[in-house]
Short mmCIF file of C-alpha atoms in Angstrom, two decimals:
data_model
loop_
_atom_site.label_atom_id
_atom_site.label_comp_id
_atom_site.label_asym_id
_atom_site.label_seq_id
_atom_site.Cartn_x
_atom_site.Cartn_y
_atom_site.Cartn_z
CA UNK K 645 0.00 0.00 0.00
CA UNK K 646 1.14 3.55 -0.74
CA UNK K 647 0.17 4.82 2.70
CA UNK K 648 0.58 3.18 6.11
CA UNK K 649 -3.01 3.62 7.15
CA UNK K 650 -2.77 0.74 9.62
CA UNK K 651 0.12 2.42 11.41
CA UNK K 652 -1.77 5.73 11.42
CA UNK K 653 -4.82 4.13 13.02
CA UNK K 654 -2.77 2.43 15.72
CA UNK K 655 -0.89 5.63 16.52
CA UNK K 656 -4.04 7.71 16.81
CA UNK K 657 -6.13 5.33 18.93
CA UNK K 658 -5.62 5.31 22.69
CA UNK K 659 -7.89 4.32 25.62
CA UNK K 660 -8.80 7.43 27.62
CA UNK K 661 -10.49 7.67 31.00
CA UNK K 662 -12.69 10.74 31.03
CA UNK K 663 -12.24 13.75 28.79
CA UNK K 664 -8.71 13.68 27.39
CA UNK K 665 -7.89 17.27 28.39
CA UNK K 666 -8.60 16.42 32.03
CA UNK K 667 -6.45 13.32 31.60
CA UNK K 668 -3.59 15.29 30.05
CA UNK K 669 -3.59 17.83 32.90
CA UNK K 670 -3.59 15.05 35.49
CA UNK K 671 -0.85 13.24 33.56
CA UNK K 672 1.42 16.28 33.55
CA UNK K 673 0.86 16.81 37.28
CA UNK K 674 1.42 13.13 38.11
CA UNK K 675 4.66 12.96 36.12
CA UNK K 676 6.00 16.18 37.65
CA UNK K 677 5.21 14.97 41.16
CA UNK K 678 6.76 11.55 40.51
CA UNK K 679 9.98 13.29 39.52
CA UNK K 680 10.37 14.92 42.91
CA UNK K 681 8.18 13.22 45.55
CA UNK K 682 7.67 14.61 49.03
CA UNK K 683 4.89 16.64 50.64
CA UNK K 684 2.85 18.67 48.18
CA UNK K 685 3.27 22.41 48.69
CA UNK K 686 2.18 24.12 45.48
CA UNK K 687 1.01 23.59 41.90
CA UNK K 688 1.64 25.85 38.94
CA UNK K 689 0.40 25.04 35.44
CA UNK K 690 0.35 26.85 32.14
CA UNK K 691 -1.51 25.37 29.15
CA UNK K 692 -2.80 26.36 25.74
CA UNK K 693 -6.24 27.94 25.59
CA UNK K 694 -8.00 24.96 24.04
CA UNK K 695 -6.72 22.63 26.75
CA UNK K 696 -7.86 24.99 29.49
CA UNK K 697 -11.25 25.55 27.84
CA UNK K 698 -11.99 21.87 27.27
CA UNK K 699 -11.18 20.88 30.85
CA UNK K 700 -12.79 23.88 32.56
CA UNK K 701 -16.26 22.36 33.11
CA UNK K 702 -15.27 18.76 32.68
CA UNK K 703 -16.09 15.93 35.08
CA UNK K 704 -13.17 14.08 36.69
CA UNK K 705 -13.67 10.34 36.09
CA UNK K 706 -14.69 8.34 39.13
CA UNK K 707 -15.50 11.47 41.17
CA UNK K 708 -18.13 14.19 41.49
CA UNK K 709 -15.54 16.90 40.85
CA UNK K 710 -14.90 19.18 37.88
CA UNK K 711 -12.22 21.21 36.21
CA UNK K 712 -8.56 22.00 35.73
CA UNK K 713 -7.60 22.57 39.37
CA UNK K 714 -9.07 19.29 40.61
CA UNK K 715 -7.53 17.36 37.72
CA UNK K 716 -4.10 18.77 38.58
CA UNK K 717 -4.49 18.12 42.31
CA UNK K 718 -5.67 14.52 41.86
CA UNK K 719 -2.91 13.86 39.34
CA UNK K 720 -0.30 15.01 41.84
CA UNK K 721 -1.85 13.25 44.84
CA UNK K 722 -2.76 9.87 43.39
CA UNK K 723 -2.23 9.75 39.64
CA UNK K 724 -0.20 7.00 37.98
CA UNK K 725 1.58 8.62 35.05
CA UNK K 726 2.63 5.26 33.63
CA UNK K 727 -1.04 4.68 32.65
CA UNK K 728 -1.02 7.58 30.19
CA UNK K 729 -4.47 9.10 29.69
CA UNK K 730 -5.87 6.58 32.18
CA UNK K 731 -3.71 8.30 34.81
CA UNK K 732 -6.63 8.69 37.25
CA UNK K 733 -7.71 5.06 37.04
CA UNK K 734 -6.74 4.27 40.65
CA UNK K 735 -8.04 7.45 42.30
CA UNK K 736 -10.02 6.79 45.49
CA UNK K 737 -12.44 8.74 47.66
CA UNK K 738 -9.54 9.39 50.03
CA UNK K 739 -7.61 11.10 47.24
CA UNK K 740 -10.63 13.28 46.46
CA UNK K 741 -11.04 14.26 50.10
CA UNK K 742 -7.35 15.08 50.32
CA UNK K 743 -7.52 17.19 47.16
CA UNK K 744 -10.53 19.14 48.41
CA UNK K 745 -8.81 19.81 51.71
CA UNK K 746 -5.61 21.16 50.11
CA UNK K 747 -4.57 24.60 51.25
CA UNK K 748 -1.64 25.26 48.95
CA UNK K 749 -0.98 27.84 46.25
CA UNK K 750 -2.49 26.74 42.93
CA UNK K 751 -1.84 28.83 39.83
CA UNK K 752 -3.44 27.25 36.77
CA UNK K 753 -3.98 29.41 33.72
CA UNK K 754 -4.19 29.53 29.93
CA UNK K 755 -1.49 30.90 27.65
CA UNK K 756 -3.36 31.77 24.49
CA UNK K 757 -0.15 32.41 22.57
CA UNK K 758 0.38 28.64 22.48
CA UNK K 759 -1.20 27.40 19.27
CA UNK K 760 -0.88 23.63 19.73
CA UNK K 761 -1.30 21.31 22.69
CA UNK K 762 0.93 22.52 25.51
CA UNK K 763 1.03 21.91 29.27
CA UNK K 764 3.81 22.98 31.61
CA UNK K 765 3.37 21.56 35.12
CA UNK K 766 5.52 22.62 38.06
CA UNK K 767 4.91 20.75 41.31
CA UNK K 768 6.58 22.19 44.41
CA UNK K 769 7.10 19.84 47.38
CA UNK K 770 9.25 19.46 50.48
CA UNK K 771 11.85 17.84 48.19
CA UNK K 772 12.03 20.63 45.61
CA UNK K 773 10.33 21.23 42.26
CA UNK K 774 9.25 18.64 39.71
CA UNK K 775 8.59 19.77 36.15
CA UNK K 776 6.79 18.08 33.26
CA UNK K 777 6.02 19.46 29.82
CA UNK K 778 3.56 17.97 27.31
CA UNK K 779 3.46 19.14 23.70
CA UNK K 780 1.69 18.37 20.40
CA UNK K 781 -0.26 15.32 21.65
CA UNK K 782 -2.26 14.81 24.85
CA UNK K 783 0.08 12.16 26.28
CA UNK K 784 3.29 13.33 24.62
CA UNK K 785 5.66 14.05 27.53
CA UNK K 786 8.70 15.80 26.10
CA UNK K 787 10.47 17.10 29.22
CA UNK K 788 10.82 16.03 32.87
CA UNK K 789 13.09 17.60 35.50
CA UNK K 790 13.77 17.53 39.23
CA UNK K 791 15.04 20.86 40.46
CA UNK K 792 17.84 21.70 38.01
CA UNK K 793 18.40 18.14 36.82
CA UNK K 794 16.86 17.07 33.52
CA UNK K 795 15.51 13.53 33.85
CA UNK K 796 14.05 13.19 30.37
CA UNK K 797 14.02 15.24 27.21
CA UNK K 798 12.68 14.28 23.81
CA UNK K 799 11.30 16.78 21.35
CA UNK K 800 9.12 14.17 19.66
CA UNK K 801 7.81 10.72 20.44
CA UNK K 802 7.93 7.99 17.83
CA UNK K 803 4.17 8.41 17.35
CA UNK K 804 4.57 12.14 16.77
CA UNK K 805 7.31 11.58 14.23
CA UNK K 806 5.22 9.03 12.34
CA UNK K 807 2.12 11.21 12.37
CA UNK K 808 4.02 14.24 11.12
CA UNK K 809 5.74 12.15 8.46
CA UNK K 810 2.41 10.93 7.09
CA UNK K 811 1.77 12.65 3.76
CA UNK K 812 -1.75 13.97 4.28
CA UNK K 813 -1.43 16.30 1.31
CA UNK K 814 -1.11 13.32 -1.04
CA UNK K 815 -3.93 11.24 0.48
CA UNK K 816 -7.30 11.11 -1.29
CA UNK K 817 -10.70 9.95 -0.15
CA UNK K 818 -10.42 7.18 -2.74
CA UNK K 819 -7.22 5.95 -1.06
CA UNK K 820 -8.96 5.69 2.28
CA UNK K 821 -12.02 3.97 0.86
CA UNK K 822 -9.87 1.46 -1.01
CA UNK K 823 -7.91 0.69 2.16
CA UNK K 824 -11.06 0.16 4.23
CA UNK K 825 -12.46 -2.23 1.61
CA UNK K 826 -9.33 -4.29 0.99
CA UNK K 827 -7.03 -4.26 4.03
CA UNK K 828 -6.67 -7.71 5.66
CA UNK K 829 -9.15 -7.72 8.51
CA UNK K 830 -6.45 -8.89 10.94
CA UNK K 831 -4.82 -5.47 10.60
CA UNK K 832 -7.90 -3.81 12.05
CA UNK K 833 -7.74 -5.33 15.54
CA UNK K 834 -7.47 -1.83 17.03
CA UNK K 835 -10.78 -0.91 15.36
CA UNK K 836 -12.42 -4.03 16.77
CA UNK K 837 -11.14 -3.02 20.21
CA UNK K 838 -12.56 0.50 19.72
CA UNK K 839 -15.99 -0.90 18.94
CA UNK K 840 -16.01 -3.16 22.00
CA UNK K 841 -14.74 -0.45 24.36
CA UNK K 842 -17.12 2.27 23.20
CA UNK K 843 -20.12 -0.09 23.16
CA UNK K 844 -19.32 -1.08 26.74
CA UNK K 845 -19.17 2.61 27.68
CA UNK K 846 -22.54 3.17 26.03
CA UNK K 847 -24.06 0.34 28.05
CA UNK K 848 -22.87 2.02 31.25
CA UNK K 849 -24.26 5.38 30.17
CA UNK K 850 -27.63 3.86 29.40
CA UNK K 851 -28.01 3.04 33.09
CA UNK K 852 -28.69 6.73 33.70
CA UNK K 853 -26.17 9.59 33.84
CA UNK K 854 -25.72 12.96 32.18
CA UNK K 855 -28.54 14.35 30.04
CA UNK K 856 -29.95 10.88 29.30
CA UNK K 857 -31.02 11.99 25.83
CA UNK K 858 -32.08 8.47 24.90
CA UNK K 859 -34.70 8.41 27.69
CA UNK K 860 -36.32 11.57 26.34
CA UNK K 861 -36.25 10.18 22.81
CA UNK K 862 -37.77 6.93 24.09
CA UNK K 863 -40.53 8.80 25.92
CA UNK K 864 -41.51 10.70 22.78
CA UNK K 865 -41.22 7.53 20.71
CA UNK K 866 -43.78 5.92 23.01
CA UNK K 867 -46.07 8.88 22.32
CA UNK K 868 -45.70 8.36 18.60
CA UNK K 869 -43.71 11.57 18.04
CA UNK K 870 -40.38 9.86 17.32
CA UNK K 871 -39.88 6.82 15.12
CA UNK K 872 -38.19 3.60 16.20
CA UNK K 873 -35.79 3.85 13.27
CA UNK K 874 -32.09 3.67 12.45
CA UNK K 875 -31.39 7.28 13.49
CA UNK K 876 -33.11 6.78 16.84
CA UNK K 877 -31.02 3.66 17.47
CA UNK K 878 -27.80 5.49 16.54
CA UNK K 879 -28.57 8.47 18.76
CA UNK K 880 -29.31 6.12 21.65
CA UNK K 881 -26.05 4.18 21.30
CA UNK K 882 -23.93 7.28 20.69
CA UNK K 883 -25.41 9.66 23.24
CA UNK K 884 -25.35 7.04 26.01
CA UNK K 885 -21.60 6.65 25.50
CA UNK K 886 -21.17 10.43 25.49
CA UNK K 887 -23.22 10.74 28.69
CA UNK K 888 -21.05 8.13 30.42
CA UNK K 889 -17.81 9.77 29.37
CA UNK K 890 -18.78 13.35 30.10
CA UNK K 891 -20.40 12.52 33.44
CA UNK K 892 -17.07 11.05 34.57
CA UNK K 893 -17.95 7.37 34.87
CA UNK K 894 -14.80 5.31 35.57
CA UNK K 895 -14.82 3.49 32.22
CA UNK K 896 -12.54 4.30 29.27
CA UNK K 897 -13.46 5.39 25.77
CA UNK K 898 -11.26 4.59 22.82
CA UNK K 899 -10.07 8.01 21.73
CA UNK K 900 -8.91 9.09 18.31
CA UNK K 901 -6.75 12.13 17.55
CA UNK K 902 -6.65 12.68 21.31
CA UNK K 903 -10.41 12.79 21.91
CA UNK K 904 -12.76 10.22 23.37
CA UNK K 905 -15.75 12.16 22.03
CA UNK K 906 -14.31 11.95 18.51
CA UNK K 907 -13.78 8.23 19.03
CA UNK K 908 -17.38 7.75 20.16
CA UNK K 909 -18.94 9.78 17.36
CA UNK K 910 -16.86 8.24 14.59
CA UNK K 911 -17.63 4.69 15.74
CA UNK K 912 -21.04 4.35 17.40
CA UNK K 913 -23.29 5.67 14.56
CA UNK K 914 -21.53 3.34 12.11
CA UNK K 915 -21.84 0.35 14.43
CA UNK K 916 -25.51 1.16 15.00
CA UNK K 917 -26.27 1.35 11.28
CA UNK K 918 -24.36 -1.87 10.63
CA UNK K 919 -26.40 -3.73 13.22
CA UNK K 920 -29.65 -2.18 12.01
CA UNK K 921 -28.89 -3.21 8.43
CA UNK K 922 -27.77 -6.73 9.36
CA UNK K 923 -24.15 -6.27 8.31
CA UNK K 924 -21.44 -8.73 9.34
CA UNK K 925 -18.89 -7.93 12.03
CA UNK K 926 -16.19 -7.60 9.37
CA UNK K 927 -18.27 -5.15 7.34
CA UNK K 928 -18.90 -3.04 10.44
CA UNK K 929 -15.20 -3.03 11.35
CA UNK K 930 -14.33 -1.87 7.83
CA UNK K 931 -16.93 0.89 8.03
CA UNK K 932 -15.54 2.12 11.34
CA UNK K 933 -11.99 1.95 9.95
CA UNK K 934 -12.96 4.32 7.14
CA UNK K 935 -14.71 6.58 9.63
CA UNK K 936 -11.57 6.73 11.76
CA UNK K 937 -9.37 7.61 8.79
CA UNK K 938 -11.69 10.39 7.62
CA UNK K 939 -11.77 11.74 11.18
CA UNK K 940 -7.97 11.77 11.38
CA UNK K 941 -7.76 13.40 7.95
CA UNK K 942 -10.23 16.13 8.92
CA UNK K 943 -8.56 16.85 12.26
CA UNK K 944 -5.16 17.12 10.58
CA UNK K 945 -6.42 20.36 9.06
CA UNK K 946 -8.72 21.76 11.75
CA UNK K 947 -6.35 20.95 14.62
CA UNK K 948 -6.66 18.69 17.63
CA UNK K 949 -8.07 21.52 19.74
CA UNK K 950 -9.93 24.31 18.00
CA UNK K 951 -12.85 26.70 18.25
CA UNK K 952 -14.80 24.41 15.90
CA UNK K 953 -16.56 21.38 17.36
CA UNK K 954 -14.34 18.61 16.05
CA UNK K 955 -16.66 15.99 17.53
CA UNK K 956 -19.37 16.67 14.94
CA UNK K 957 -17.24 17.95 12.06
CA UNK K 958 -14.39 15.46 12.39
CA UNK K 959 -16.05 12.47 14.01
CA UNK K 960 -19.39 13.18 12.33
CA UNK K 961 -17.81 13.39 8.87
CA UNK K 962 -16.09 10.11 9.57
CA UNK K 963 -19.37 8.55 10.65
CA UNK K 964 -21.09 9.73 7.47
CA UNK K 965 -18.30 8.12 5.44
CA UNK K 966 -18.51 4.85 7.35
CA UNK K 967 -22.28 4.69 6.90
CA UNK K 968 -21.87 5.33 3.17
CA UNK K 969 -19.47 2.40 2.94
CA UNK K 970 -21.97 0.12 4.69
CA UNK K 971 -24.69 1.35 2.34
CA UNK K 972 -22.59 0.21 -0.61
CA UNK K 973 -21.16 3.57 -1.61
CA UNK K 974 -17.67 4.36 -2.86
CA UNK K 975 -15.32 7.32 -2.98
CA UNK K 976 -17.77 9.53 -4.90
CA UNK K 977 -20.55 9.09 -2.34
CA UNK K 978 -18.12 9.37 0.58
CA UNK K 979 -16.84 12.69 -0.75
CA UNK K 980 -20.39 13.97 -1.18
CA UNK K 981 -21.28 12.98 2.39
CA UNK K 982 -18.22 14.80 3.75
CA UNK K 983 -19.20 17.93 1.84
CA UNK K 984 -22.77 17.69 3.21
CA UNK K 985 -21.40 17.65 6.76
CA UNK K 986 -19.29 20.73 6.09
CA UNK K 987 -22.21 22.57 4.50
CA UNK K 988 -24.42 21.68 7.48
CA UNK K 989 -22.47 22.02 10.72
CA UNK K 990 -19.51 24.29 10.02
CA UNK K 991 -19.61 27.04 12.62
CA UNK K 992 -20.68 24.88 15.57
CA UNK K 993 -18.36 26.08 18.32
CA UNK K 994 -16.51 24.08 20.93
CA UNK K 995 -17.17 25.52 24.38
CA UNK K 996 -15.22 22.87 26.25
CA UNK K 997 -15.95 19.38 27.47
CA UNK K 998 -19.18 19.12 29.46
CA UNK K 999 -22.37 17.08 29.60
CA UNK K 1000 -23.75 19.44 26.94
CA UNK K 1001 -21.48 17.80 24.37
CA UNK K 1002 -24.02 14.98 24.18
CA UNK K 1003 -26.44 17.44 22.56
CA UNK K 1004 -23.89 18.28 19.88
CA UNK K 1005 -23.27 14.56 19.38
CA UNK K 1006 -26.99 13.95 18.86
CA UNK K 1007 -27.04 16.64 16.17
CA UNK K 1008 -23.91 15.11 14.65
CA UNK K 1009 -25.52 11.67 14.43
CA UNK K 1010 -28.56 13.02 12.62
CA UNK K 1011 -26.40 15.08 10.26
CA UNK K 1012 -24.17 12.09 9.49
CA UNK K 1013 -27.15 9.91 8.54
CA UNK K 1014 -28.74 12.66 6.45
CA UNK K 1015 -25.42 13.32 4.71
CA UNK K 1016 -24.99 9.62 3.91
CA UNK K 1017 -28.55 9.22 2.65
CA UNK K 1018 -28.31 12.27 0.39
CA UNK K 1019 -25.02 11.00 -1.02
CA UNK K 1020 -26.46 7.56 -1.72
CA UNK K 1021 -29.35 9.19 -3.58
CA UNK K 1022 -26.84 10.87 -5.87
CA UNK K 1023 -27.28 14.31 -4.34
CA UNK K 1024 -24.17 16.44 -3.80
CA UNK K 1025 -23.47 20.05 -2.87
CA UNK K 1026 -21.98 21.74 -5.95
CA UNK K 1027 -18.27 22.44 -5.80
CA UNK K 1028 -17.08 25.87 -4.64
CA UNK K 1029 -20.36 26.73 -2.91
CA UNK K 1030 -19.68 28.52 0.39
CA UNK K 1031 -17.03 26.59 2.31
CA UNK K 1032 -17.26 23.64 -0.08
CA UNK K 1033 -14.09 23.27 -2.12
CA UNK K 1034 -13.29 21.80 -5.50
CA UNK K 1035 -13.08 18.37 -3.82
CA UNK K 1036 -13.84 16.84 -0.43
CA UNK K 1037 -10.12 16.96 0.33
CA UNK K 1038 -10.10 20.70 -0.38
CA UNK K 1039 -13.21 21.18 1.74
CA UNK K 1040 -11.34 19.78 4.75
CA UNK K 1041 -8.48 22.17 4.05
CA UNK K 1042 -10.97 25.03 3.88
CA UNK K 1043 -12.33 24.02 7.28
CA UNK K 1044 -8.78 24.17 8.58
CA UNK K 1045 -8.49 27.77 7.40
CA UNK K 1046 -11.80 28.65 9.02
CA UNK K 1047 -10.64 27.07 12.27
CA UNK K 1048 -7.16 28.60 12.27
CA UNK K 1049 -7.77 32.01 10.73
CA UNK K 1050 -11.45 32.73 11.06
CA UNK K 1051 -12.37 31.35 14.48
CA UNK K 1052 -9.10 31.59 16.41
CA UNK K 1053 -10.31 34.63 18.43
CA UNK K 1054 -13.38 32.62 19.47
CA UNK K 1055 -11.46 30.62 22.08
CA UNK K 1056 -10.38 33.80 23.87
CA UNK K 1057 -13.97 34.97 24.09
CA UNK K 1058 -15.20 31.58 25.32
CA UNK K 1059 -12.48 31.40 27.98
CA UNK K 1060 -13.31 34.93 29.14
CA UNK K 1061 -17.01 34.00 29.44
CA UNK K 1062 -16.08 30.89 31.45
CA UNK K 1063 -13.81 32.76 33.83
CA UNK K 1064 -16.38 35.47 34.46
CA UNK K 1065 -18.91 32.80 35.41
CA UNK K 1066 -21.92 34.85 34.34
#
């Protein structure tokens, strides 16, 4: 194969406990504390605006707590940095009580001059100062120090090098569709794991947490106002997983491009359609594989953290592509579905990780199905209309420009609104 799509999928998929920005903050704090040890005396953190925004109102997995400060405190007090984005897996009620009782200086703020993922954690203890720096990727630790001694320094991880070396400019939608159709199924074990993990998370969410969107849909279905159809089933499976993740249940999601929400939205609608349509397990896995690749491709241009809601535009575009594949479509229909998503939901902002993300996900599911159905009926947005480019690949590049150039000031405004608390 011309492109190492299998390697790209494996690099971009990671289990994540809770929202990944919360996990990354806790990871940085845990690694900095592990470098120095001793009695905790102070925490200082600086991070890029998107990281700060996404974690600001976010539930801490396994607790009833929220936000950047608590994530940092729990990471330092009981986090296990060797678990990566599952750093808070072993947090107990005692750790939470200890964190809430802390009376130490905590200075955690956003540096909006940082364009990519960036966290600098400084943990001061009775033994000195531990430092950890994360860059580019949520779990990409590039620097660790104890006092003035550097313990670890690496500008890039192997995964970062491989991702940056991937030639996204040369990739076409047809390449990704061909891969999903023909790759030996054994190479897609990571996709199979994603499906199992996110379905298990959905089952936990369906027990009753968060906004419980599916219960409202079910109530109106019983009244005859909502149909018991494929879109209803997909919203139920997807939103239940989102509810579980965003409410902080202690169960992982399989993330993609650093986001569990992206992983949920690019997988669950495709799985749901596959089951509804009676597709085989292999067909469903192939559909999700295409969805994942389209999501990665889209996020390459819009950025891992942006003012645009990547959950619906990245993950939703992927889902539309995966559904098209299961409906029997090819590259032409996949491209049309991607353009439909861009024409529909471009402009939906990201105001951080919170239970409200399940509402965006519900809209994304509906849009993905509508986009796929339109494409399969031979309907396509004309080229060069609005944000739609001369090709689906160009459309994704256009979305990147909108995210980077057009909506960059949006994050500053959102962060200011959050901090004012009005």
